mmCIF file of C-alpha atoms and ligand atoms in Angstrom:
data_model
loop_
_atom_site.group_PDB
_atom_site.id
_atom_site.type_symbol
_atom_site.label_atom_id
_atom_site.label_comp_id
_atom_site.label_asym_id
_atom_site.label_seq_id
_atom_site.Cartn_x
_atom_site.Cartn_y
_atom_site.Cartn_z
ATOM 1 C CA UNK A 1 -6.937 -32.980 74.215
ATOM 2 C CA UNK A 2 -9.067 -34.598 71.510
ATOM 3 C CA UNK A 3 -12.626 -33.780 70.719
ATOM 4 C CA UNK A 4 -14.480 -36.917 71.617
ATOM 5 C CA UNK A 5 -17.540 -37.725 69.567
ATOM 6 C CA UNK A 6 -20.284 -40.072 70.751
ATOM 7 C CA UNK A 7 -22.165 -42.024 68.095
ATOM 8 C CA UNK A 8 -25.173 -44.229 68.794
ATOM 9 C CA UNK A 9 -25.199 -47.420 66.750
ATOM 10 C CA UNK A 10 -27.926 -50.020 66.640
ATOM 11 C CA UNK A 11 -26.638 -53.168 68.322
ATOM 12 C CA UNK A 12 -28.937 -55.562 66.450
ATOM 13 C CA UNK A 13 -28.413 -53.990 63.031
ATOM 14 C CA UNK A 14 -25.398 -51.785 63.054
ATOM 15 C CA UNK A 15 -25.863 -49.002 60.431
ATOM 16 C CA UNK A 16 -23.207 -49.647 57.801
ATOM 17 C CA UNK A 17 -22.481 -45.966 57.112
ATOM 18 C CA UNK A 18 -21.801 -45.392 60.825
ATOM 19 C CA UNK A 19 -19.599 -48.444 61.029
ATOM 20 C CA UNK A 20 -17.625 -47.277 57.966
ATOM 21 C CA UNK A 21 -17.174 -43.898 59.579
ATOM 22 C CA UNK A 22 -15.803 -45.493 62.775
ATOM 23 C CA UNK A 23 -13.559 -47.868 60.797
ATOM 24 C CA UNK A 24 -12.146 -44.913 58.903
ATOM 25 C CA UNK A 25 -11.007 -43.377 62.158
ATOM 26 C CA UNK A 26 -9.270 -46.651 63.057
ATOM 27 C CA UNK A 27 -7.593 -46.801 59.674
ATOM 28 C CA UNK A 28 -6.227 -43.301 60.172
ATOM 29 C CA UNK A 29 -4.680 -44.356 63.463
ATOM 30 C CA UNK A 30 -7.408 -43.052 65.772
ATOM 31 C CA UNK A 31 -8.922 -44.498 68.930
ATOM 32 C CA UNK A 32 -12.496 -45.795 68.844
ATOM 33 C CA UNK A 33 -14.335 -47.127 71.873
ATOM 34 C CA UNK A 34 -16.816 -49.892 71.013
ATOM 35 C CA UNK A 35 -19.134 -52.210 72.933
ATOM 36 C CA UNK A 36 -18.483 -55.923 73.254
ATOM 37 C CA UNK A 37 -20.648 -58.457 75.015
ATOM 38 C CA UNK A 38 -18.461 -58.165 78.123
ATOM 39 C CA UNK A 39 -17.472 -54.514 78.645
ATOM 40 C CA UNK A 40 -16.623 -51.578 76.386
ATOM 41 C CA UNK A 41 -13.211 -51.793 74.698
ATOM 42 C CA UNK A 42 -10.795 -48.998 73.731
ATOM 43 C CA UNK A 43 -9.900 -50.006 70.194
ATOM 44 C CA UNK A 44 -7.165 -49.302 67.700
ATOM 45 C CA UNK A 45 -5.462 -51.145 64.868
ATOM 46 C CA UNK A 46 -3.286 -53.912 66.278
ATOM 47 C CA UNK A 47 -0.666 -53.190 63.595
ATOM 48 C CA UNK A 48 -0.364 -49.448 64.111
ATOM 49 C CA UNK A 49 2.398 -48.820 66.643
ATOM 50 C CA UNK A 50 1.494 -45.152 67.309
ATOM 51 C CA UNK A 51 -2.160 -45.940 67.807
ATOM 52 C CA UNK A 52 -1.356 -48.705 70.227
ATOM 53 C CA UNK A 53 0.975 -46.373 72.087
ATOM 54 C CA UNK A 54 -1.896 -43.878 72.314
ATOM 55 C CA UNK A 55 -4.088 -46.504 73.942
ATOM 56 C CA UNK A 56 -1.614 -46.951 76.774
ATOM 57 C CA UNK A 57 -1.495 -43.163 77.142
ATOM 58 C CA UNK A 58 -5.261 -42.646 77.016
ATOM 59 C CA UNK A 59 -5.834 -45.236 79.786
ATOM 60 C CA UNK A 60 -2.756 -44.436 81.823
ATOM 61 C CA UNK A 61 -1.910 -48.120 81.462
ATOM 62 C CA UNK A 62 1.470 -49.491 82.534
ATOM 63 C CA UNK A 63 3.480 -50.602 79.512
ATOM 64 C CA UNK A 64 4.090 -54.077 80.903
ATOM 65 C CA UNK A 65 0.420 -54.993 80.750
ATOM 66 C CA UNK A 66 -0.314 -56.616 77.313
ATOM 67 C CA UNK A 67 -3.448 -56.045 75.256
ATOM 68 C CA UNK A 68 -6.000 -58.480 73.845
ATOM 69 C CA UNK A 69 -6.279 -58.574 70.061
ATOM 70 C CA UNK A 70 -9.828 -58.874 68.759
ATOM 71 C CA UNK A 71 -10.712 -60.615 65.519
ATOM 72 C CA UNK A 72 -13.939 -61.145 63.612
ATOM 73 C CA UNK A 73 -13.001 -64.185 61.601
ATOM 74 C CA UNK A 74 -11.539 -67.437 62.861
ATOM 75 C CA UNK A 75 -8.940 -67.529 60.134
ATOM 76 C CA UNK A 76 -7.418 -64.273 61.312
ATOM 77 C CA UNK A 77 -5.879 -66.177 64.204
ATOM 78 C CA UNK A 78 -3.226 -67.070 61.642
ATOM 79 C CA UNK A 79 -2.177 -63.456 61.374
ATOM 80 C CA UNK A 80 -1.333 -63.397 65.061
ATOM 81 C CA UNK A 81 -0.485 -66.836 66.345
ATOM 82 C CA UNK A 82 1.660 -69.774 65.361
ATOM 83 C CA UNK A 83 -0.287 -72.978 64.655
ATOM 84 C CA UNK A 84 -2.705 -73.166 67.648
ATOM 85 C CA UNK A 85 -2.719 -76.527 69.451
ATOM 86 C CA UNK A 86 -5.784 -78.772 69.306
ATOM 87 C CA UNK A 87 -7.027 -77.603 72.695
ATOM 88 C CA UNK A 88 -7.085 -74.020 71.413
ATOM 89 C CA UNK A 89 -9.012 -75.082 68.291
ATOM 90 C CA UNK A 90 -11.603 -76.865 70.433
ATOM 91 C CA UNK A 91 -12.055 -73.782 72.602
ATOM 92 C CA UNK A 92 -12.389 -71.461 69.618
ATOM 93 C CA UNK A 93 -14.911 -73.638 67.895
ATOM 94 C CA UNK A 94 -17.010 -74.004 71.003
ATOM 95 C CA UNK A 95 -16.837 -70.542 72.607
ATOM 96 C CA UNK A 96 -16.191 -68.069 69.797
ATOM 97 C CA UNK A 97 -17.589 -65.575 69.223
ATOM 98 C CA UNK A 98 -17.812 -65.177 72.964
ATOM 99 C CA UNK A 99 -16.152 -64.060 76.207
ATOM 100 C CA UNK A 100 -13.089 -66.255 76.011
ATOM 101 C CA UNK A 101 -9.544 -64.892 75.355
ATOM 102 C CA UNK A 102 -6.932 -67.457 74.348
ATOM 103 C CA UNK A 103 -3.216 -66.869 74.923
ATOM 104 C CA UNK A 104 -1.174 -68.415 72.103
ATOM 105 C CA UNK A 105 2.401 -68.380 70.876
ATOM 106 C CA UNK A 106 2.688 -65.150 68.868
ATOM 107 C CA UNK A 107 3.877 -64.547 65.359
ATOM 108 C CA UNK A 108 6.702 -62.111 64.709
ATOM 109 C CA UNK A 109 4.287 -59.721 62.982
ATOM 110 C CA UNK A 110 2.578 -58.958 66.320
ATOM 111 C CA UNK A 111 3.993 -55.775 67.758
ATOM 112 C CA UNK A 112 6.003 -56.089 70.960
ATOM 113 C CA UNK A 113 4.121 -53.138 72.450
ATOM 114 C CA UNK A 114 0.881 -55.191 72.111
ATOM 115 C CA UNK A 115 2.253 -58.200 74.014
ATOM 116 C CA UNK A 116 4.423 -56.142 76.386
ATOM 117 C CA UNK A 117 7.478 -57.961 75.038
ATOM 118 C CA UNK A 118 6.064 -61.428 75.749
ATOM 119 C CA UNK A 119 6.250 -64.182 73.124
ATOM 120 C CA UNK A 120 2.536 -64.937 73.493
ATOM 121 C CA UNK A 121 -0.491 -63.038 72.256
ATOM 122 C CA UNK A 122 -4.000 -62.958 73.706
ATOM 123 C CA UNK A 123 -6.750 -63.328 71.066
ATOM 124 C CA UNK A 124 -10.481 -63.116 71.281
ATOM 125 C CA UNK A 125 -13.539 -62.920 69.001
ATOM 126 C CA UNK A 126 -16.234 -60.825 70.712
ATOM 127 C CA UNK A 127 -19.916 -61.708 70.462
ATOM 128 C CA UNK A 128 -21.288 -58.325 69.558
ATOM 129 C CA UNK A 129 -22.479 -57.235 66.119
ATOM 130 C CA UNK A 130 -21.094 -53.682 66.417
ATOM 131 C CA UNK A 131 -17.672 -55.003 67.455
ATOM 132 C CA UNK A 132 -17.604 -57.671 64.713
ATOM 133 C CA UNK A 133 -18.678 -55.307 61.970
ATOM 134 C CA UNK A 134 -16.218 -52.662 63.090
ATOM 135 C CA UNK A 135 -13.326 -55.135 63.037
ATOM 136 C CA UNK A 136 -14.362 -56.319 59.568
ATOM 137 C CA UNK A 137 -14.718 -52.797 58.227
ATOM 138 C CA UNK A 138 -11.381 -51.708 59.683
ATOM 139 C CA UNK A 139 -9.805 -54.726 57.885
ATOM 140 C CA UNK A 140 -7.376 -55.346 60.720
ATOM 141 C CA UNK A 141 -7.524 -56.975 64.141
ATOM 142 C CA UNK A 142 -8.178 -54.460 66.877
ATOM 143 C CA UNK A 143 -6.412 -54.282 70.213
ATOM 144 C CA UNK A 144 -8.898 -53.293 72.871
ATOM 145 C CA UNK A 145 -8.371 -53.102 76.617
ATOM 146 C CA UNK A 146 -11.367 -52.265 78.723
ATOM 147 C CA UNK A 147 -12.249 -48.583 78.043
ATOM 148 C CA UNK A 148 -11.655 -47.251 81.525
ATOM 149 C CA UNK A 149 -8.854 -45.302 83.149
ATOM 150 C CA UNK A 150 -6.403 -47.894 84.428
ATOM 151 C CA UNK A 151 -7.426 -49.181 87.874
ATOM 152 C CA UNK A 152 -11.096 -48.093 87.614
ATOM 153 C CA UNK A 153 -14.077 -50.382 87.254
ATOM 154 C CA UNK A 154 -14.590 -51.452 83.597
ATOM 155 C CA UNK A 155 -17.305 -49.595 81.667
ATOM 156 C CA UNK A 156 -20.588 -51.309 80.892
ATOM 157 C CA UNK A 157 -22.222 -48.318 79.148
ATOM 158 C CA UNK A 158 -21.146 -45.415 76.982
ATOM 159 C CA UNK A 159 -21.674 -42.912 79.836
ATOM 160 C CA UNK A 160 -19.101 -44.757 81.977
ATOM 161 C CA UNK A 161 -16.615 -44.457 79.129
ATOM 162 C CA UNK A 162 -17.294 -40.767 78.684
ATOM 163 C CA UNK A 163 -16.630 -40.177 82.381
ATOM 164 C CA UNK A 164 -13.187 -41.716 82.081
ATOM 165 C CA UNK A 165 -12.050 -40.986 78.575
ATOM 166 C CA UNK A 166 -13.644 -37.754 77.354
ATOM 167 C CA UNK A 167 -10.972 -35.845 75.486
ATOM 168 C CA UNK A 168 -8.686 -38.864 75.254
ATOM 169 C CA UNK A 169 -10.314 -40.811 72.382
ATOM 170 C CA UNK A 170 -11.710 -39.837 69.000
ATOM 171 C CA UNK A 171 -14.995 -41.703 69.074
ATOM 172 C CA UNK A 172 -17.167 -43.564 71.509
ATOM 173 C CA UNK A 173 -19.759 -45.870 69.965
ATOM 174 C CA UNK A 174 -22.788 -46.054 72.164
ATOM 175 C CA UNK A 175 -24.255 -49.573 71.721
ATOM 176 C CA UNK A 176 -26.251 -49.785 74.937
ATOM 177 C CA UNK A 177 -25.523 -51.702 78.083
ATOM 178 C CA UNK A 178 -23.160 -54.661 77.665
ATOM 179 C CA UNK A 179 -24.719 -58.073 78.012
ATOM 180 C CA UNK A 180 -22.351 -59.841 80.388
ATOM 181 C CA UNK A 181 -20.860 -56.971 82.372
ATOM 182 C CA UNK A 182 -17.499 -58.420 83.335
ATOM 183 C CA UNK A 183 -14.533 -59.192 81.115
ATOM 184 C CA UNK A 184 -13.676 -62.290 79.174
ATOM 185 C CA UNK A 185 -12.063 -65.355 80.666
ATOM 186 C CA UNK A 186 -8.319 -65.382 79.774
ATOM 187 C CA UNK A 187 -6.868 -68.868 79.287
ATOM 188 C CA UNK A 188 -3.229 -69.603 78.556
ATOM 189 C CA UNK A 189 -2.770 -72.518 76.175
ATOM 190 C CA UNK A 190 0.987 -72.202 75.883
ATOM 191 C CA UNK A 191 1.418 -74.347 79.036
ATOM 192 C CA UNK A 192 0.230 -77.742 80.147
ATOM 193 C CA UNK A 193 -2.273 -77.921 81.660
ATOM 194 C CA UNK A 194 -3.873 -74.806 80.201
ATOM 195 C CA UNK A 195 -4.229 -72.153 82.888
ATOM 196 C CA UNK A 196 -6.974 -69.667 83.504
ATOM 197 C CA UNK A 197 -5.252 -66.361 84.046
ATOM 198 C CA UNK A 198 -8.463 -64.432 84.601
ATOM 199 C CA UNK A 199 -11.850 -65.954 85.381
ATOM 200 C CA UNK A 200 -14.612 -64.346 83.253
ATOM 201 C CA UNK A 201 -17.682 -64.763 81.097
ATOM 202 C CA UNK A 202 -16.966 -68.419 80.170
ATOM 203 C CA UNK A 203 -16.920 -70.509 83.298
ATOM 204 C CA UNK A 204 -14.133 -72.820 84.366
ATOM 205 C CA UNK A 205 -16.686 -75.628 84.591
ATOM 206 C CA UNK A 206 -17.645 -75.181 80.898
ATOM 207 C CA UNK A 207 -13.989 -75.113 79.871
ATOM 208 C CA UNK A 208 -13.133 -78.250 81.870
ATOM 209 C CA UNK A 209 -16.135 -80.045 80.465
ATOM 210 C CA UNK A 210 -14.642 -79.524 77.012
ATOM 211 C CA UNK A 211 -10.878 -79.888 77.487
ATOM 212 C CA UNK A 212 -10.442 -81.501 80.910
ATOM 213 C CA UNK A 213 -8.686 -80.190 83.977
ATOM 214 C CA UNK A 214 -7.247 -76.685 83.788
ATOM 215 C CA UNK A 215 -5.190 -74.680 86.207
ATOM 216 C CA UNK A 216 -6.367 -71.454 87.795
ATOM 217 C CA UNK A 217 -3.867 -68.817 88.546
ATOM 218 C CA UNK A 218 -4.208 -67.565 92.058
ATOM 219 C CA UNK A 219 -2.429 -64.848 93.901
ATOM 220 C CA UNK A 220 -3.537 -65.252 97.453
ATOM 221 C CA UNK A 221 -5.646 -67.122 99.905
ATOM 222 C CA UNK A 222 -8.823 -65.919 98.328
ATOM 223 C CA UNK A 223 -8.855 -69.026 96.137
ATOM 224 C CA UNK A 224 -9.255 -71.397 99.039
ATOM 225 C CA UNK A 225 -12.178 -73.702 98.583
ATOM 226 C CA UNK A 226 -12.623 -73.368 94.866
ATOM 227 C CA UNK A 227 -14.066 -76.716 93.886
ATOM 228 C CA UNK A 228 -12.314 -78.228 90.873
ATOM 229 C CA UNK A 229 -9.419 -75.776 90.578
ATOM 230 C CA UNK A 230 -5.784 -76.761 90.470
ATOM 231 C CA UNK A 231 -4.477 -73.663 92.110
ATOM 232 C CA UNK A 232 -1.417 -72.898 90.109
ATOM 233 C CA UNK A 233 0.385 -70.771 92.616
ATOM 234 C CA UNK A 234 3.827 -71.075 91.127
ATOM 235 C CA UNK A 235 5.816 -68.255 92.565
ATOM 236 C CA UNK A 236 6.701 -65.729 89.953
ATOM 237 C CA UNK A 237 4.038 -66.966 87.576
ATOM 238 C CA UNK A 238 2.811 -63.570 86.623
ATOM 239 C CA UNK A 239 1.622 -64.578 83.168
ATOM 240 C CA UNK A 240 -1.075 -61.974 83.116
ATOM 241 C CA UNK A 241 0.797 -58.968 84.294
ATOM 242 C CA UNK A 242 -2.361 -56.950 84.497
ATOM 243 C CA UNK A 243 -3.383 -58.944 87.531
ATOM 244 C CA UNK A 244 -0.771 -57.445 89.767
ATOM 245 C CA UNK A 245 -2.120 -53.914 89.547
ATOM 246 C CA UNK A 246 -4.892 -52.322 91.585
ATOM 247 C CA UNK A 247 -8.100 -52.980 89.807
ATOM 248 C CA UNK A 248 -11.734 -52.005 89.633
ATOM 249 C CA UNK A 249 -11.151 -49.595 92.487
ATOM 250 C CA UNK A 250 -13.742 -46.956 93.290
ATOM 251 C CA UNK A 251 -12.620 -43.944 95.361
ATOM 252 C CA UNK A 252 -14.134 -45.449 98.491
ATOM 253 C CA UNK A 253 -12.555 -48.147 100.562
ATOM 254 C CA UNK A 254 -14.226 -51.505 99.882
ATOM 255 C CA UNK A 255 -14.772 -54.233 102.443
ATOM 256 C CA UNK A 256 -16.346 -57.674 101.768
ATOM 257 C CA UNK A 257 -18.094 -59.585 104.487
ATOM 258 C CA UNK A 258 -18.210 -63.363 104.098
ATOM 259 C CA UNK A 259 -20.132 -66.006 106.003
ATOM 260 C CA UNK A 260 -23.696 -67.284 106.521
ATOM 261 C CA UNK A 261 -26.424 -64.862 105.465
ATOM 262 C CA UNK A 262 -27.499 -63.943 108.990
ATOM 263 C CA UNK A 263 -23.999 -63.497 110.310
ATOM 264 C CA UNK A 264 -23.147 -61.356 107.316
ATOM 265 C CA UNK A 265 -26.036 -59.025 107.838
ATOM 266 C CA UNK A 266 -25.273 -58.667 111.520
ATOM 267 C CA UNK A 267 -21.630 -57.966 110.834
ATOM 268 C CA UNK A 268 -22.419 -55.469 108.074
ATOM 269 C CA UNK A 269 -24.789 -53.677 110.421
ATOM 270 C CA UNK A 270 -22.153 -53.341 113.109
ATOM 271 C CA UNK A 271 -19.478 -52.194 110.638
ATOM 272 C CA UNK A 272 -21.903 -49.700 109.177
ATOM 273 C CA UNK A 273 -22.888 -48.341 112.604
ATOM 274 C CA UNK A 274 -19.281 -47.848 113.495
ATOM 275 C CA UNK A 275 -18.535 -45.978 110.282
ATOM 276 C CA UNK A 276 -21.720 -43.884 110.582
ATOM 277 C CA UNK A 277 -20.660 -42.912 114.105
ATOM 278 C CA UNK A 278 -17.478 -41.586 112.593
ATOM 279 C CA UNK A 279 -19.543 -39.455 110.188
ATOM 280 C CA UNK A 280 -18.743 -41.558 107.183
ATOM 281 C CA UNK A 281 -21.069 -42.055 104.247
ATOM 282 C CA UNK A 282 -21.670 -45.759 104.019
ATOM 283 C CA UNK A 283 -22.592 -47.638 100.865
ATOM 284 C CA UNK A 284 -23.739 -51.241 100.914
ATOM 285 C CA UNK A 285 -23.762 -53.630 97.996
ATOM 286 C CA UNK A 286 -26.328 -56.296 98.697
ATOM 287 C CA UNK A 287 -27.299 -59.424 96.816
ATOM 288 C CA UNK A 288 -30.602 -59.791 98.664
ATOM 289 C CA UNK A 289 -33.565 -57.898 97.338
ATOM 290 C CA UNK A 290 -35.000 -56.641 100.600
ATOM 291 C CA UNK A 291 -31.964 -56.188 102.753
ATOM 292 C CA UNK A 292 -32.367 -53.152 105.007
ATOM 293 C CA UNK A 293 -29.421 -51.269 106.333
ATOM 294 C CA UNK A 294 -30.389 -48.101 108.193
ATOM 295 C CA UNK A 295 -28.898 -44.744 107.105
ATOM 296 C CA UNK A 296 -26.784 -46.409 104.429
ATOM 297 C CA UNK A 297 -26.922 -46.093 100.655
ATOM 298 C CA UNK A 298 -27.902 -49.556 99.612
ATOM 299 C CA UNK A 299 -27.478 -50.847 96.029
ATOM 300 C CA UNK A 300 -29.143 -54.140 95.292
ATOM 301 C CA UNK A 301 -26.857 -55.615 92.664
ATOM 302 C CA UNK A 302 -28.912 -58.679 91.760
ATOM 303 C CA UNK A 303 -29.379 -62.008 93.513
ATOM 304 C CA UNK A 304 -27.868 -64.428 91.049
ATOM 305 C CA UNK A 305 -24.294 -64.301 89.731
ATOM 306 C CA UNK A 306 -25.303 -63.428 86.135
ATOM 307 C CA UNK A 307 -27.278 -60.423 87.333
ATOM 308 C CA UNK A 308 -24.489 -59.351 89.665
ATOM 309 C CA UNK A 309 -21.967 -59.655 86.789
ATOM 310 C CA UNK A 310 -24.085 -57.216 84.800
ATOM 311 C CA UNK A 311 -24.398 -54.695 87.618
ATOM 312 C CA UNK A 312 -21.295 -54.886 89.746
ATOM 313 C CA UNK A 313 -19.051 -52.400 87.918
ATOM 314 C CA UNK A 314 -21.859 -49.929 87.523
ATOM 315 C CA UNK A 315 -22.718 -50.284 91.233
ATOM 316 C CA UNK A 316 -19.100 -49.424 92.134
ATOM 317 C CA UNK A 317 -19.253 -46.383 89.842
ATOM 318 C CA UNK A 318 -22.636 -45.385 91.297
ATOM 319 C CA UNK A 319 -21.146 -45.438 94.802
ATOM 320 C CA UNK A 320 -18.458 -43.047 93.692
ATOM 321 C CA UNK A 321 -21.120 -40.689 92.334
ATOM 322 C CA UNK A 322 -22.916 -40.876 95.682
ATOM 323 C CA UNK A 323 -19.602 -39.936 97.301
ATOM 324 C CA UNK A 324 -19.589 -42.713 99.840
ATOM 325 C CA UNK A 325 -16.479 -43.129 102.031
ATOM 326 C CA UNK A 326 -16.761 -46.843 102.578
ATOM 327 C CA UNK A 327 -18.458 -49.605 100.613
ATOM 328 C CA UNK A 328 -19.397 -52.747 102.491
ATOM 329 C CA UNK A 329 -20.387 -55.651 100.290
ATOM 330 C CA UNK A 330 -21.956 -59.001 100.876
ATOM 331 C CA UNK A 331 -20.040 -61.866 99.255
ATOM 332 C CA UNK A 332 -20.757 -64.299 96.421
ATOM 333 C CA UNK A 333 -20.277 -68.008 95.952
ATOM 334 C CA UNK A 334 -17.116 -68.760 93.872
ATOM 335 C CA UNK A 335 -18.868 -71.026 91.397
ATOM 336 C CA UNK A 336 -19.755 -70.673 87.731
ATOM 337 C CA UNK A 337 -19.641 -67.048 86.695
ATOM 338 C CA UNK A 338 -19.712 -66.254 90.385
ATOM 339 C CA UNK A 339 -16.001 -67.082 90.441
ATOM 340 C CA UNK A 340 -15.306 -64.226 88.026
ATOM 341 C CA UNK A 341 -17.649 -61.804 89.737
ATOM 342 C CA UNK A 342 -16.238 -62.638 93.108
ATOM 343 C CA UNK A 343 -12.684 -62.135 91.697
ATOM 344 C CA UNK A 344 -13.584 -58.656 90.525
ATOM 345 C CA UNK A 345 -15.205 -57.734 93.806
ATOM 346 C CA UNK A 346 -12.215 -59.004 95.798
ATOM 347 C CA UNK A 347 -9.831 -56.996 93.613
ATOM 348 C CA UNK A 348 -11.996 -53.915 94.035
ATOM 349 C CA UNK A 349 -11.626 -54.501 97.790
ATOM 350 C CA UNK A 350 -7.851 -55.177 97.531
ATOM 351 C CA UNK A 351 -8.713 -58.446 99.238
ATOM 352 C CA UNK A 352 -10.043 -56.685 102.292
ATOM 353 C CA UNK A 353 -12.329 -59.544 103.407
ATOM 354 C CA UNK A 354 -13.890 -60.068 106.800
ATOM 355 C CA UNK A 355 -15.260 -63.412 107.955
ATOM 356 C CA UNK A 356 -18.515 -62.870 109.782
ATOM 357 C CA UNK A 357 -18.910 -66.408 110.995
ATOM 358 C CA UNK A 358 -19.584 -66.624 114.670
ATOM 359 C CA UNK A 359 -19.588 -69.880 116.582
ATOM 360 C CA UNK A 360 -22.894 -69.650 118.297
ATOM 361 C CA UNK A 361 -22.898 -70.081 122.010
ATOM 362 C CA UNK A 362 -19.216 -69.353 122.275
ATOM 363 C CA UNK A 363 -18.776 -65.866 120.835
HETATM 364 O O1 TXA B 401 -13.711 -58.826 77.895
HETATM 365 C C1 TXA B 401 -12.583 -58.404 77.642
HETATM 366 O O2 TXA B 401 -11.591 -59.150 77.599
HETATM 367 C C2 TXA B 401 -12.411 -56.909 77.407
HETATM 368 C C3 TXA B 401 -13.119 -56.512 76.113
HETATM 369 C C4 TXA B 401 -12.998 -55.066 75.756
HETATM 370 O O3 TXA B 401 -12.709 -57.384 75.111
HETATM 371 N N1 TXA B 401 -11.029 -56.522 77.337
HETATM 372 C C5 TXA B 401 -10.222 -56.530 78.466
HETATM 373 O O4 TXA B 401 -8.933 -56.097 78.224
HETATM 374 O O5 TXA B 401 -10.593 -56.849 79.571
HETATM 375 P P1 TXA B 401 -7.946 -55.639 79.420
HETATM 376 O O6 TXA B 401 -6.797 -55.071 78.691
HETATM 377 O O7 TXA B 401 -8.682 -54.744 80.369
HETATM 378 O O8 TXA B 401 -7.501 -56.970 80.049
HETATM 379 C C6 TXA B 401 -6.734 -57.902 79.380
HETATM 380 C C7 TXA B 401 -6.163 -58.923 80.319
HETATM 381 C C8 TXA B 401 -5.128 -58.336 81.214
HETATM 382 O O9 TXA B 401 -5.225 -58.932 82.498
HETATM 383 C C9 TXA B 401 -3.818 -58.692 80.527
HETATM 384 O O10 TXA B 401 -2.724 -58.822 81.428
HETATM 385 C C10 TXA B 401 -4.173 -60.057 79.920
HETATM 386 O O11 TXA B 401 -5.497 -59.937 79.512
HETATM 387 N N2 TXA B 401 -3.347 -60.354 78.724
HETATM 388 C C11 TXA B 401 -3.308 -59.722 77.549
HETATM 389 N N3 TXA B 401 -2.374 -60.229 76.763
HETATM 390 C C12 TXA B 401 -1.771 -61.214 77.396
HETATM 391 C C13 TXA B 401 -0.720 -62.145 77.118
HETATM 392 N N4 TXA B 401 -0.088 -62.112 75.960
HETATM 393 N N5 TXA B 401 -0.402 -63.046 78.031
HETATM 394 C C14 TXA B 401 -1.070 -63.092 79.222
HETATM 395 N N6 TXA B 401 -2.030 -62.233 79.585
HETATM 396 C C15 TXA B 401 -2.396 -61.314 78.706
HETATM 397 MG MG1 MG B 402 -9.197 -53.872 82.097
#
């Protein structure tokens, strides 16, 4: 068990002595949690085998799930990847620093443990001053998975991290609440067309506007109806191994109700009543400000996708604290950043989705 220290750092103007202190821990092979614009990351030197191994241990992360390498300077891509194709260069120039992770052919120097044996490496430049100055001060790229216990919702504030990783990391930098709230978009450029392995902070629409049609990896029927997506459901295409594991899961069972607003509210009420009758504590995640659900714990998680992105993971964690048995959630439109938010919600629910649509007059 480590003694975990928490250190507040100013996110606008990171204090250089504090950054140096944190970087020193990294240089000595320690684990430092730091904020990014998406979620908090559990960082270590990408070139320190033992430190990387300790990240997997601290998170309880399966060894076949590779890590993203974070850089602070565009030219450091060269340390990690073979000559990136033009598409990759366009994406970097347009979206870095920012919530886009690019999967590229890796260089030999990149440790196998980082890429889980794959010949490609995921690289991203975060848009957060603390993260950028820490990477620079450490003098090495940092691997950083989300700073949660594997399978739990990603942390959007230092307190979430402490709940999961107290005693498992050396330092947690508290840099306030993260700006975006869900993880980066992961795009694989090693194939044609490029394929989005995980929707995230940069929307598919923005990517397609820049580089043309891209594929979207999909694992089940939940991707039906996505507007411009080429659903790349090639069997066995598990490029992002992380996607196959249970994710973002609170203790409670999660159910999503889809359909028109009125139908959804009716359906949620009837599901809630049933659960209440069975003496269950019912939590409801709503995207409508004044939704009323009697005898339930209701969390309003915002009404537009950006707001929901910021609040979803913390709403799931909040429900755990309130010890609810079942979480019933309204659904989101799979468009823009809504695609990413909806993806996280569906994973949290293990794709337990109920269609509330009733055909009026017949039902
Ligand atoms: O926003 C983010 O990306 C956050 C912050 C901390 O930067 N990080 C993050 O890391 O979400 P993590 O480890 O929780 O998720 C990384 C995702 C996983 O789904 C993993 O499978 C995928 O990226 N990934 C990493 N390396 C890969 C590779 N070489 N090929 C394909 N997928 C990869
Ligand atoms: Mg994660």
